[in-house]
CSV table of C-alpha atoms in Angstrom, one decimal:
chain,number,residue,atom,x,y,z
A,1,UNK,CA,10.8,-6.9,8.3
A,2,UNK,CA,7.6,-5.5,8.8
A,3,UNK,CA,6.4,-7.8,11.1
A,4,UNK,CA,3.2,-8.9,8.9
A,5,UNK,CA,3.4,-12.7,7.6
A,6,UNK,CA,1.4,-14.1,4.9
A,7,UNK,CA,1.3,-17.3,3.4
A,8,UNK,CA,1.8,-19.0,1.2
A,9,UNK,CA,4.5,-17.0,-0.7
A,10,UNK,CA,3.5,-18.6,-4.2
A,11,UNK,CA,0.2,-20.5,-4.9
A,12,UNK,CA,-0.4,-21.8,-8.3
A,13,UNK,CA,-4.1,-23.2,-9.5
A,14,UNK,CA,-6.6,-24.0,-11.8
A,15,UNK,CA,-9.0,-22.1,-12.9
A,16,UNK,CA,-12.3,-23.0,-11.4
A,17,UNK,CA,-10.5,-23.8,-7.8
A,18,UNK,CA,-10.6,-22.4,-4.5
A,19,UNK,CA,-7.7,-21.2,-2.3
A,20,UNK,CA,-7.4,-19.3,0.7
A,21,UNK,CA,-4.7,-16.4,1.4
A,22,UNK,CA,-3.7,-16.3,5.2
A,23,UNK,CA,-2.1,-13.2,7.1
A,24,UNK,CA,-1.0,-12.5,10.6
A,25,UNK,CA,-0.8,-8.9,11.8
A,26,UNK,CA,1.5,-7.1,13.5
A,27,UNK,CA,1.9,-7.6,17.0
A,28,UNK,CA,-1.1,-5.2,19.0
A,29,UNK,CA,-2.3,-4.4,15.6
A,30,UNK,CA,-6.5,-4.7,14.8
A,31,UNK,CA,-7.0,-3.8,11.3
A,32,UNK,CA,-6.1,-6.1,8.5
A,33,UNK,CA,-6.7,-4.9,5.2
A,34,UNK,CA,-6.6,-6.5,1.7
A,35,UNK,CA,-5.2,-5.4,-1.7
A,36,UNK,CA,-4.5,-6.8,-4.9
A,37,UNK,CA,-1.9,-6.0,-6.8
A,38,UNK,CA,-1.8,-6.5,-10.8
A,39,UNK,CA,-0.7,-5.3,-14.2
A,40,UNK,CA,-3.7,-3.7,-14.9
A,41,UNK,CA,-5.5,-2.6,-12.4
A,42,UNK,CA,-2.5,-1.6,-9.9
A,43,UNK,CA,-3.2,-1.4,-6.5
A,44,UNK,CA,-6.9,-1.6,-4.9
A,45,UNK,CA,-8.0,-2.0,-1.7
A,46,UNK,CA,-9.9,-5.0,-1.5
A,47,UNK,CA,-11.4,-5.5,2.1
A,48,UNK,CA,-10.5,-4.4,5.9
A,49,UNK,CA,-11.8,-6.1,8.9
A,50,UNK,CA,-11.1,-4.0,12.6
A,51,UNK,CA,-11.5,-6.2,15.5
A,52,UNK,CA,-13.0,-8.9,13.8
A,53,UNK,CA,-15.4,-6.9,12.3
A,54,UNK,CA,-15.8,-5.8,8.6
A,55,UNK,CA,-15.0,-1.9,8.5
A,56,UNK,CA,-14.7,-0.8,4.8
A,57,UNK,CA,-14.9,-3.4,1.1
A,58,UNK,CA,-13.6,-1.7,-2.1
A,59,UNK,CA,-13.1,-3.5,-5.4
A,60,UNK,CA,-13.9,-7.1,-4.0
A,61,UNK,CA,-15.6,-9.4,-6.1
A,62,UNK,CA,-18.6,-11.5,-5.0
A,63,UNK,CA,-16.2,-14.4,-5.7
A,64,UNK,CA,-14.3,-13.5,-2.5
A,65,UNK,CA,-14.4,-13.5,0.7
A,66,UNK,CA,-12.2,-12.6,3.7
A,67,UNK,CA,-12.4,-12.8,7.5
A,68,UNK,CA,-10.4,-12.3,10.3
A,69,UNK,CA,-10.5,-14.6,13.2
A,70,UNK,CA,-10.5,-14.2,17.4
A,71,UNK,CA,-6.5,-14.3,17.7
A,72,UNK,CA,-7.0,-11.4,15.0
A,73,UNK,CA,-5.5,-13.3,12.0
A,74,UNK,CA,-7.5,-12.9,9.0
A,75,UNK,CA,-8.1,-15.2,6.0
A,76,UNK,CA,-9.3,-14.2,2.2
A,77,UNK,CA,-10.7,-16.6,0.4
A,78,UNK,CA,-10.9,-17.0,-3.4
A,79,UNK,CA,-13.2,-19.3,-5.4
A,80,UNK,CA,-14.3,-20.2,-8.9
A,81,UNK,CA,-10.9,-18.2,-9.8
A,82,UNK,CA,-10.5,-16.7,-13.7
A,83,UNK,CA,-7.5,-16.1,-15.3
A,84,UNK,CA,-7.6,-12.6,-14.6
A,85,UNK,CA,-7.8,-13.1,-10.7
A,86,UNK,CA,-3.7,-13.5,-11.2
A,87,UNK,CA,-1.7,-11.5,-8.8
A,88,UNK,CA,-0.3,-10.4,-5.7
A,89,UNK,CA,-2.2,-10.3,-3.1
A,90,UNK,CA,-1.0,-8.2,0.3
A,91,UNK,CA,-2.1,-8.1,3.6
A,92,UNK,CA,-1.6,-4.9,5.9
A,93,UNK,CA,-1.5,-4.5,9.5
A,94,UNK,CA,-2.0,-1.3,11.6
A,95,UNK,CA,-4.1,0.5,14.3
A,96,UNK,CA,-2.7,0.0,17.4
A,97,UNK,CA,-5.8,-0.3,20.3
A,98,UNK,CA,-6.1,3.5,22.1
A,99,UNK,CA,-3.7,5.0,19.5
A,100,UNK,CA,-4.8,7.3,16.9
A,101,UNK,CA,-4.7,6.5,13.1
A,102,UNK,CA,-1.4,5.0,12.0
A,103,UNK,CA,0.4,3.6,9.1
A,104,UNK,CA,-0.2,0.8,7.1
A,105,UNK,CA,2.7,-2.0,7.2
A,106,UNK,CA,2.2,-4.6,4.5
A,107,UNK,CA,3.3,-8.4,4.4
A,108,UNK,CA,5.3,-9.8,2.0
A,109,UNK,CA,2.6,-10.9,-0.2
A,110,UNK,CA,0.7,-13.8,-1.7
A,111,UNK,CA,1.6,-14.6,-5.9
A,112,UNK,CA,-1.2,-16.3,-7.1
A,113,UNK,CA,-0.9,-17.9,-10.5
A,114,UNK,CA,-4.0,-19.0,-11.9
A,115,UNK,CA,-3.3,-21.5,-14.9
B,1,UNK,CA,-13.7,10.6,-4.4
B,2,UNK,CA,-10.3,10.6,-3.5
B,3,UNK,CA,-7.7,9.8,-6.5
B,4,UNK,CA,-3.9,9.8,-6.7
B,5,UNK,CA,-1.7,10.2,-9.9
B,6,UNK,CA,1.8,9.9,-10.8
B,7,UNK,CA,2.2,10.9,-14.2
B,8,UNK,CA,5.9,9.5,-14.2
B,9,UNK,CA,5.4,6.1,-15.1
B,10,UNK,CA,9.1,5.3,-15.9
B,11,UNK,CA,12.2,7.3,-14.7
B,12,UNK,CA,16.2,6.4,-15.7
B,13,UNK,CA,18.5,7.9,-14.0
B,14,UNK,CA,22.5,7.4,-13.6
B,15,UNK,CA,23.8,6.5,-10.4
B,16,UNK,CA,24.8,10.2,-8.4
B,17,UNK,CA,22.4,12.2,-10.2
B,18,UNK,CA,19.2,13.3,-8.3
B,19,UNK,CA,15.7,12.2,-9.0
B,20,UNK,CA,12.3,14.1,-8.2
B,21,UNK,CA,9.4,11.6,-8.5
B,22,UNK,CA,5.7,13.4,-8.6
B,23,UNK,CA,2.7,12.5,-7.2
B,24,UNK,CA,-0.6,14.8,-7.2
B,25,UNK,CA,-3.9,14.2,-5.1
B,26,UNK,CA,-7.1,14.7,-5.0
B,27,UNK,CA,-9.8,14.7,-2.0
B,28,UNK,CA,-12.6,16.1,-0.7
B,29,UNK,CA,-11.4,15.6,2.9
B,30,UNK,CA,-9.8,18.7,4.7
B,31,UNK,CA,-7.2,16.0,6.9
B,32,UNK,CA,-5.9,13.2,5.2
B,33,UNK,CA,-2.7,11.3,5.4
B,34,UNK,CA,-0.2,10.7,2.3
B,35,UNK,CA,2.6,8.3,2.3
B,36,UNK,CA,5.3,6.7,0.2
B,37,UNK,CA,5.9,3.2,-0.3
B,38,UNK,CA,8.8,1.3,-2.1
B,39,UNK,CA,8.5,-2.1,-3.8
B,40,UNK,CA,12.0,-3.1,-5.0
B,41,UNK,CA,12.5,-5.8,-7.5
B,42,UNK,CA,11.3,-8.4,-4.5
B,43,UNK,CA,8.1,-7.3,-4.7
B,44,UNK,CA,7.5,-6.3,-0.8
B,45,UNK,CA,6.1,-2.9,-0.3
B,46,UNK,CA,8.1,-1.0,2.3
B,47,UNK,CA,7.2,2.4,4.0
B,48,UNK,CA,8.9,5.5,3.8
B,49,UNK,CA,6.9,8.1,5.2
B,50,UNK,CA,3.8,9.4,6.5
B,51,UNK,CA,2.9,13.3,6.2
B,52,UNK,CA,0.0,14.6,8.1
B,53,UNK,CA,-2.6,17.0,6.3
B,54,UNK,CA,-1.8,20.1,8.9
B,55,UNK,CA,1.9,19.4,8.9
B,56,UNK,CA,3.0,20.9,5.3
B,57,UNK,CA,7.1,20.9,7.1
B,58,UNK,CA,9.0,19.3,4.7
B,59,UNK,CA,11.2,16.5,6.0
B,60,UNK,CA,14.6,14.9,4.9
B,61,UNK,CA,16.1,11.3,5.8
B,62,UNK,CA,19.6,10.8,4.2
B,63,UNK,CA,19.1,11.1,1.0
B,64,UNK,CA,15.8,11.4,1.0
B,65,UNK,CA,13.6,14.4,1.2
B,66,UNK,CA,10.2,15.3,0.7
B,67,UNK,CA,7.6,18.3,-0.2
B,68,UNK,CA,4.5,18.7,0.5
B,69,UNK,CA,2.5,21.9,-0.7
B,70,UNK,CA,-1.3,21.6,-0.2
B,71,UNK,CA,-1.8,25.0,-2.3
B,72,UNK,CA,-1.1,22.9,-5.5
B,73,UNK,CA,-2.4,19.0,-4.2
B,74,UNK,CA,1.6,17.9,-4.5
B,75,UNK,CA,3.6,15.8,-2.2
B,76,UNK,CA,6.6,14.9,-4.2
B,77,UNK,CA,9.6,12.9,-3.3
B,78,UNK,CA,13.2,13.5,-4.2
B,79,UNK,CA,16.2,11.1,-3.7
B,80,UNK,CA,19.5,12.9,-3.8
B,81,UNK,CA,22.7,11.3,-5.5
B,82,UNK,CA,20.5,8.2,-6.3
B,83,UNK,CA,21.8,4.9,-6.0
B,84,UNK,CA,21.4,1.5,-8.0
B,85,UNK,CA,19.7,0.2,-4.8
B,86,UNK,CA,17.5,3.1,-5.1
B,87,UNK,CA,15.8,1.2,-8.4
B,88,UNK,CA,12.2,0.1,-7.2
B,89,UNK,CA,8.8,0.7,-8.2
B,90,UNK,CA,7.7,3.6,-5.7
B,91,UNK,CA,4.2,4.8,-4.9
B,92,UNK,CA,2.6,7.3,-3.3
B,93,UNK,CA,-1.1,6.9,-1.9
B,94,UNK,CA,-3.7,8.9,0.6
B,95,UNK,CA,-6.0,8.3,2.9
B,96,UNK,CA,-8.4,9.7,5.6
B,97,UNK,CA,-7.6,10.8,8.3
B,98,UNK,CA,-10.5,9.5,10.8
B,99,UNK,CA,-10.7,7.0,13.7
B,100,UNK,CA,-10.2,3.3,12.7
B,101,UNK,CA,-7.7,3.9,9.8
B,102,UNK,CA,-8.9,3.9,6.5
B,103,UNK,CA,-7.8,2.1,3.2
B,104,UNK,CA,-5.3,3.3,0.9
B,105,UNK,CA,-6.0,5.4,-2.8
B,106,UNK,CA,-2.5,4.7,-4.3
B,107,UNK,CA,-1.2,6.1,-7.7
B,108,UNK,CA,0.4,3.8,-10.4
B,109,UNK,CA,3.4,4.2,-9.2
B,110,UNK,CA,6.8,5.3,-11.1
B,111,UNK,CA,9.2,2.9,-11.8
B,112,UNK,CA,12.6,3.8,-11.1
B,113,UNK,CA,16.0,3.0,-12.7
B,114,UNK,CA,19.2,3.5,-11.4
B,115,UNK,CA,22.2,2.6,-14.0
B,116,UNK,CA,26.0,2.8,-12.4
């Protein structure tokens, strides 16, 4: 257990719809980051927010959004989802206040099915 | 731009024998992390290790080891007398090495097989 939770497990929409992806950290931890996981694209880093604050975007579509809240949990949000917007969805935890750089520990992931 | 490839897409292997899955980078940075990271049939992705840019020591755990030679970009991953547990999807990825952590470059991963 790698002490990041995400939830739901499974989410299964329309295409059209809006859903949002939710993801507690680590214990201490104040970066959340975002990646999508699918067939053809693999891995890519969506988003990261430090401290509440946004600190790096990658491949995120304009369609998205994310933030991460006071208590440090963080939220990504999905609208007018396509088809190809399909996937798993993981949330990752690290950086420890003080501490140098650390590793990334990823939650169990979000599988979004758009229909 | 950094960039991370594992030519190995699929690997079989029977149980016992030992497996050598290889991951090359790129980067312009002169420290940088690498890892590994498992994602078994579940789907979770679990960490295995974390090698420093400076710190080209190779390491073992059980019955898994792992060399890193920055002279040829290579930080390759061998699991000795594999198992069928062992089958998983494994990746290897990189990233800066700067205050505030950076995001992930992962390869495609290689898909391992196990058969007992």
């Amino acid at each position: 257990d790698s002490g990041v939770t995400q939830t739901p497990k499974h989410l299964i929409t329309a295409t059209g719809q809006r859903v949002t992806l939710r993801c507690s950290p680590r214990s201490g931890d104040l970066s959340v980051y975002w990646y999508q996981q699918s067939l053809d694209q693999g891995l890519q880093f969506l988003i990261q927010y430090y401290n509440g604050e946004e600190r790096a975007k990658g491949n995120i579509l304009e369609r998205f959004s994310a933030q991460q809240f006071p208590d440090l949990h963080s939220e990504l949000n999905l609208s007018s989802l396509e088809l190809g917007d399909s996937a798993l969805y993981f949330c990752a935890s690290s950086q420890r206040r003080g501490l140098p750089p650390d590793t990334q520990y990823f939650g169990p992931g979000t599988r979004l099915t758009v229909l | 731009a950094q960039k991370v490839t594992q030519a190995q897409t699929e690997i079989s292997v029977v149980e016992k024998e030992d497996v050598t899955l290889d991951c090359v980078y790129e980067t312009r940075d002169t420290t940088y992390y690498l890892f590994w990271y498992k994602q078994p049939p579940s789907g979770e992705l679990v960490f295995l290790i974390r090698r420093n840019s400076f710190d080209e020591q190779n390491e073992i755990s059980g019955r898994y080891s792992w060399n890193f030679q920055k002279s040829t970009s290579s930080f390759n991953f061998t699991i000795t007398a594999s198992q069928v547990v062992d089958s998983a999807v494994y990746f290897c990825a990189l990233s800066e090495a700067r205050p505030g952590n950076t995001p992930l470059v992962f390869g495609k991963g290689t898909r391992l097989s196990v058969i007992a």
